[in-house]
Amino acid sequence: MSVEGPQLPVGTQVVVRVAAPDDRGGTAQRGATGRVAGITADGRYAVKLVDGRETVARRDQLSLRTAYQDEALELVQPDGDVLVREYTIYAAVVGSRAFGLDTETSDTDTRGVYVAPTESFWSLAKPPMHVDGPEPEWFSWEIERFCELALKANPNLLEVLHSPLVVQQTALGKELVELREAFLSQLAYQTYSGYVLSQFKKLEADFRRDGAPKWKHVMHLIRLLLSARALLLDAELVVDVGPHRERLLAVKRGELPWGEVEQWRLGLHADLDDALRRTVLPATPDVARVDDWLRSVRRRGLSR
C-alpha cells in the first residue's frame, strides 16, 4: 500500500498527533517528537522518537514539527469578508470605467477602504491588512495600510481617492477624501515614472520576442504618464483621460506603430522632468496630518 499525497522524506522532523503504541510495549504520547525513519508495508510512517523508541502513524496522525507549533498557537482569525461588509468607509470604481476608457466588455473594478475595530489590534490574531472580495472584482485595504501606501504615492491608491465613481462613503470616508491632498507630493514623479520605465523594458522584450507588446498594458502606462504630468503641473490628480481617450484606445487596439507610441512615451517623460522643475507640490506628503487623522480614527474606533 503506497502513501497518498506528497511523501515525507526520511529524516523529516514530525510530531505525533495521537497517542500510539511504541515498539517497547509502551505508548508514544500525543505531542511526542521524532523523525521519519521509513514507510511500513501498509503505507504508514515509521517514526523514531527522540528517546530511541519507534512508533508508526498515518500521515494524518503526524504534523511537521514547525507546523505543529503554529497549530498550537492558532487563534481564530478575523473574517476579512465581515470587515469589508460591515466596516467599509469608502469604495470607488477604478480602472477603465473611472478612466473613461471603458468599452462594453470592460469589467467593473471596485477598490475600498475599511477600518478594523481598534480592539482587534490588541489580539495576537490581527485583522488582515487587505481583503480580496467578498464581491467579484472588489479589493480593499485596511485604513492604516491604505494610508501607508498612498503616502508613498502608489498610483493605484491615489486613484481610488480621486475616482469620480464613488459607490460607498461614510462620514469617515468623507474625512478621508477631504484629506486626499495631504497624500500628494513630488514622490509621484518617482513612483509613476519609475514604474512606467520598468514596465516598458519588459514590453520591449515582448516586442522583440513576439513581434508585438501587450497593447492594453501599453495604453495604461501611457495613461499613467499623462496623469502624472497633470498631477505635477496642476497639483491635482484627474483620473478621467478626457481628450486623450481616442488616441489611447487606438493604442489598445494596436493601431499605432510602436515607434509612434515610443516617441509619445519619451515625450511624456521629458514633460515630467519639466513639470517636476515647475511643480508646486511639496517634496514629501503631509505625513503628520495623515497620522493625526489615523490616530483619531483609532480613538473613535474604541467606542464602536
Coordinates of C-alpha atoms in Angstrom, one line a residue:
M1 CA 0.0 0.0 0.0
S2 CA 1.5 3.3 -1.0
V3 CA 1.4 6.6 0.8
E4 CA -1.2 9.0 -0.7
G5 CA -0.1 12.6 -1.5
P6 CA 3.4 14.0 -1.1
Q7 CA 5.6 11.7 0.8
L8 CA 7.5 12.8 3.9
P9 CA 11.3 12.2 3.3
V10 CA 13.2 10.1 5.8
G11 CA 14.7 12.4 8.4
T12 CA 11.7 14.8 8.4
Q13 CA 11.0 16.1 12.0
V14 CA 7.5 15.3 13.0
V15 CA 5.1 15.4 15.9
V16 CA 2.7 12.5 16.8
R17 CA -0.8 14.0 16.9
V18 CA -2.4 11.0 18.7
A19 CA -1.2 8.5 21.3
A20 CA 0.1 5.3 19.7
P21 CA 1.8 2.1 20.8
D22 CA 5.6 2.0 20.6
D23 CA 8.0 -0.8 19.9
R24 CA 8.7 -1.4 23.6
G25 CA 5.2 -2.2 24.7
G26 CA 4.6 1.4 25.9
T27 CA 2.8 4.4 24.4
A28 CA 4.1 7.2 22.4
Q29 CA 2.2 10.1 23.9
R30 CA 0.4 12.8 21.8
G31 CA 3.0 15.5 21.1
A32 CA 6.0 13.2 21.1
T33 CA 8.7 14.4 18.6
G34 CA 10.8 12.3 16.3
R35 CA 12.0 11.8 12.7
V36 CA 10.5 9.8 9.9
A37 CA 12.5 6.5 9.7
G38 CA 10.7 4.9 6.8
I39 CA 7.4 3.7 5.4
T40 CA 5.7 0.4 6.5
A41 CA 4.2 -2.2 4.2
D42 CA 0.7 -0.9 4.9
G43 CA 1.6 2.7 4.0
R44 CA 2.1 4.2 7.5
Y45 CA 5.2 6.1 8.6
A46 CA 7.7 4.6 11.0
V47 CA 8.8 7.3 13.4
K48 CA 11.9 7.2 15.5
L49 CA 11.3 9.2 18.7
V50 CA 13.9 11.3 20.4
D51 CA 14.4 8.8 23.2
G52 CA 15.1 5.9 20.7
R53 CA 11.7 4.3 20.7
E54 CA 9.8 3.8 17.5
T55 CA 6.1 4.0 16.6
V56 CA 4.0 4.0 13.4
A57 CA 1.4 6.5 12.3
R58 CA -0.7 7.5 9.3
R59 CA 0.1 10.8 7.6
D60 CA -3.0 12.4 9.1
Q61 CA -1.7 11.5 12.6
L62 CA 1.5 13.4 12.1
S63 CA 2.4 17.1 11.8
L64 CA 5.6 18.7 10.7
R65 CA 7.3 20.0 13.8
T66 CA 7.2 23.6 12.8
A67 CA 3.6 23.4 11.7
Y68 CA 2.6 21.7 15.0
Q69 CA 3.9 24.7 16.9
D70 CA 2.0 27.1 14.8
E71 CA -1.2 25.0 15.2
A72 CA -0.7 25.1 19.0
L73 CA -0.8 28.9 18.9
E74 CA -3.6 29.1 16.3
L75 CA -6.3 31.7 17.1
V76 CA -9.5 32.3 15.2
Q77 CA -8.5 34.9 12.6
P78 CA -10.8 37.9 11.9
D79 CA -13.1 37.4 9.0
G80 CA -12.0 39.7 6.2
D81 CA -15.3 39.4 4.4
V82 CA -17.1 40.7 7.5
L83 CA -14.7 43.6 7.8
V84 CA -15.4 44.6 4.3
R85 CA -19.1 44.3 4.6
E86 CA -19.5 45.9 8.0
Y87 CA -16.6 48.3 8.3
T88 CA -16.0 49.8 4.8
I89 CA -15.8 53.6 5.0
Y90 CA -15.1 54.3 1.3
A91 CA -15.3 52.5 -2.0
A92 CA -15.0 53.6 -5.6
V93 CA -14.9 52.2 -9.1
V94 CA -11.4 52.3 -10.6
G95 CA -9.8 51.0 -13.9
S96 CA -11.2 51.6 -17.3
R97 CA -14.6 52.8 -16.2
A98 CA -13.1 55.5 -14.0
F99 CA -10.5 56.5 -16.6
G100 CA -13.1 57.0 -19.3
L101 CA -11.6 54.2 -21.3
D102 CA -14.3 51.6 -20.8
T103 CA -15.9 49.6 -23.6
E104 CA -19.0 47.4 -23.5
T105 CA -16.8 44.4 -22.4
S106 CA -15.0 46.3 -19.6
D107 CA -15.1 44.9 -16.0
T108 CA -16.2 47.0 -13.1
D109 CA -13.3 47.0 -10.7
T110 CA -14.0 48.4 -7.2
R111 CA -11.5 49.3 -4.5
G112 CA -12.4 50.0 -0.9
V113 CA -11.1 51.0 2.5
Y114 CA -12.2 49.5 5.8
V115 CA -11.5 50.4 9.4
A116 CA -11.0 47.4 11.6
P117 CA -12.2 47.8 15.2
T118 CA -9.4 49.3 17.3
E119 CA -9.6 46.5 19.9
S120 CA -9.0 43.9 17.2
F121 CA -5.3 45.1 17.1
W122 CA -4.9 44.1 20.7
S123 CA -5.2 40.4 19.9
L124 CA -2.4 38.1 18.6
A125 CA -4.8 37.5 15.7
K126 CA -4.5 40.8 13.9
P127 CA -7.0 41.9 11.3
P128 CA -5.9 41.4 7.7
M129 CA -4.3 44.5 6.0
H130 CA -6.2 43.8 2.7
V131 CA -9.1 41.6 1.6
D132 CA -9.8 40.3 -1.9
G133 CA -13.6 40.1 -2.1
P134 CA -16.2 39.2 -0.9
E135 CA -17.7 40.6 -4.1
P136 CA -16.1 39.8 -7.5
E137 CA -13.6 42.4 -8.7
W138 CA -13.6 44.1 -5.3
F139 CA -10.4 44.6 -3.3
S140 CA -10.0 46.5 -0.1
W141 CA -7.3 47.8 2.2
E142 CA -7.4 48.4 6.0
I143 CA -7.1 52.1 6.6
E144 CA -3.6 52.0 8.1
R145 CA -2.2 50.1 5.1
F146 CA -4.1 52.3 2.7
C147 CA -2.6 55.5 4.2
E148 CA 0.9 54.0 4.2
L149 CA 0.8 53.1 0.5
A150 CA -0.9 56.3 -0.5
L151 CA 1.7 58.4 1.3
K152 CA 4.3 56.7 -0.9
A153 CA 2.4 57.9 -3.9
N154 CA 1.2 54.5 -5.1
P155 CA -0.8 55.3 -8.2
N156 CA -3.4 52.6 -7.6
L157 CA -4.3 54.1 -4.2
L158 CA -4.2 57.7 -5.1
E159 CA -6.6 57.0 -8.0
V160 CA -9.0 55.3 -5.5
L161 CA -9.3 58.6 -3.7
H162 CA -9.8 60.6 -6.9
S163 CA -12.2 58.3 -8.7
P164 CA -15.3 60.1 -9.9
L165 CA -17.3 56.9 -9.4
V166 CA -17.8 56.6 -5.6
V167 CA -20.1 53.7 -4.6
Q168 CA -19.9 53.9 -0.8
Q169 CA -18.9 56.6 1.6
T170 CA -19.5 57.0 5.3
A171 CA -18.7 60.1 7.5
L172 CA -15.2 58.7 8.0
G173 CA -14.9 58.1 4.3
K174 CA -15.8 61.7 3.6
E175 CA -13.0 62.7 6.0
L176 CA -10.6 60.5 4.1
V177 CA -11.5 62.1 0.8
E178 CA -11.1 65.6 2.3
L179 CA -7.6 64.5 3.4
R180 CA -6.5 63.4 -0.1
E181 CA -4.4 66.4 -0.9
A182 CA -2.2 65.5 2.1
F183 CA -1.1 62.4 0.2
L184 CA 0.1 64.3 -2.8
S185 CA 3.8 65.1 -3.2
Q186 CA 6.7 65.1 -5.6
L187 CA 7.2 61.4 -4.8
A188 CA 4.7 60.8 -7.6
Y189 CA 7.4 61.6 -10.1
Q190 CA 9.5 58.6 -8.9
T191 CA 6.6 56.2 -8.5
Y192 CA 4.8 56.9 -11.7
S193 CA 7.8 57.5 -14.0
G194 CA 9.8 54.6 -12.4
Y195 CA 7.1 52.1 -12.8
V196 CA 6.5 53.0 -16.4
L197 CA 10.2 52.8 -17.2
S198 CA 10.5 49.3 -15.6
Q199 CA 7.4 48.1 -17.4
F200 CA 8.4 49.4 -20.8
K201 CA 11.6 47.5 -20.6
K202 CA 9.6 44.3 -20.2
L203 CA 7.3 45.4 -23.1
E204 CA 10.3 46.0 -25.3
A205 CA 11.4 42.4 -24.6
D206 CA 7.9 41.2 -25.5
F207 CA 8.1 43.2 -28.8
R208 CA 11.4 41.7 -29.7
R209 CA 10.3 38.2 -28.9
D210 CA 6.7 38.2 -30.1
G211 CA 6.6 41.0 -32.6
A212 CA 4.1 42.9 -30.5
P213 CA 3.7 44.0 -26.9
K214 CA 0.5 43.7 -24.8
W215 CA -1.2 46.8 -26.2
K216 CA -3.7 47.2 -23.3
H217 CA -0.8 47.4 -20.9
V218 CA 1.0 49.9 -23.1
M219 CA -2.2 52.1 -23.1
H220 CA -2.4 52.1 -19.3
L221 CA 1.3 53.0 -19.0
I222 CA 0.9 56.0 -21.3
R223 CA -2.2 56.9 -19.3
L224 CA -0.1 56.9 -16.1
L225 CA 2.4 59.3 -17.6
L226 CA -0.4 61.7 -18.7
S227 CA -1.9 61.5 -15.2
A228 CA 1.5 62.2 -13.5
R229 CA 2.2 65.1 -15.8
A230 CA -1.2 66.7 -14.9
L231 CA -0.6 66.0 -11.2
L232 CA 2.8 67.7 -11.1
L233 CA 1.7 70.7 -13.2
D234 CA -1.7 71.3 -11.5
A235 CA -1.2 69.7 -8.1
E236 CA -4.4 67.8 -8.8
L237 CA -5.0 64.2 -9.8
V238 CA -7.5 63.8 -12.6
V239 CA -8.4 60.2 -13.3
D240 CA -10.5 60.6 -16.4
V241 CA -8.3 60.8 -19.5
G242 CA -10.7 63.3 -21.2
P243 CA -9.3 64.4 -24.7
H244 CA -6.8 61.6 -24.8
R245 CA -9.4 58.8 -24.9
E246 CA -9.5 58.1 -28.6
R247 CA -5.7 58.0 -29.1
L248 CA -5.3 55.8 -26.0
L249 CA -7.9 53.4 -27.3
A250 CA -6.1 53.3 -30.6
V251 CA -3.0 52.2 -28.7
K252 CA -5.0 49.5 -27.0
R253 CA -6.2 48.2 -30.4
G254 CA -2.7 48.1 -31.7
E255 CA -3.4 50.7 -34.4
L256 CA -0.4 53.0 -33.6
P257 CA 3.0 51.9 -34.7
W258 CA 5.4 51.0 -31.9
G259 CA 7.7 53.8 -32.9
E260 CA 5.0 56.4 -32.6
V261 CA 4.0 55.1 -29.1
E262 CA 7.6 55.1 -28.0
Q263 CA 8.0 58.7 -29.1
W264 CA 4.8 59.6 -27.2
R265 CA 6.2 57.9 -24.1
L266 CA 9.6 59.6 -24.4
G267 CA 8.0 63.0 -24.9
L268 CA 5.9 62.5 -21.8
H269 CA 8.9 61.5 -19.7
A270 CA 10.5 64.8 -20.9
D271 CA 7.3 66.6 -19.9
L272 CA 7.5 65.0 -16.5
D273 CA 11.1 66.3 -16.0
D274 CA 10.0 69.8 -16.8
A275 CA 6.8 69.5 -14.7
L276 CA 8.9 68.4 -11.7
R277 CA 11.0 71.6 -12.0
R278 CA 7.9 73.7 -12.0
T279 CA 5.6 71.8 -9.7
V280 CA 4.0 73.4 -6.6
L281 CA 3.6 70.0 -4.9
P282 CA 5.6 69.6 -1.7
A283 CA 8.7 67.4 -1.8
T284 CA 7.1 65.0 0.6
P285 CA 3.5 64.3 1.7
D286 CA 1.9 65.7 4.9
V287 CA 2.6 62.6 7.0
A288 CA 1.9 64.3 10.3
R289 CA -1.6 65.4 9.2
V290 CA -2.4 61.9 7.9
D291 CA -1.0 60.3 11.1
D292 CA -3.0 62.6 13.3
W293 CA -6.2 61.7 11.5
L294 CA -5.4 58.0 11.7
R295 CA -4.9 58.3 15.4
S296 CA -8.2 60.0 15.8
V297 CA -9.9 57.2 13.8
R298 CA -8.4 54.6 16.1
R299 CA -9.6 56.5 19.2
R300 CA -13.1 56.8 17.8
G301 CA -12.9 53.1 17.0
L302 CA -12.9 52.3 20.7
S303 CA -16.4 53.5 21.1
R304 CA -17.9 51.4 18.3

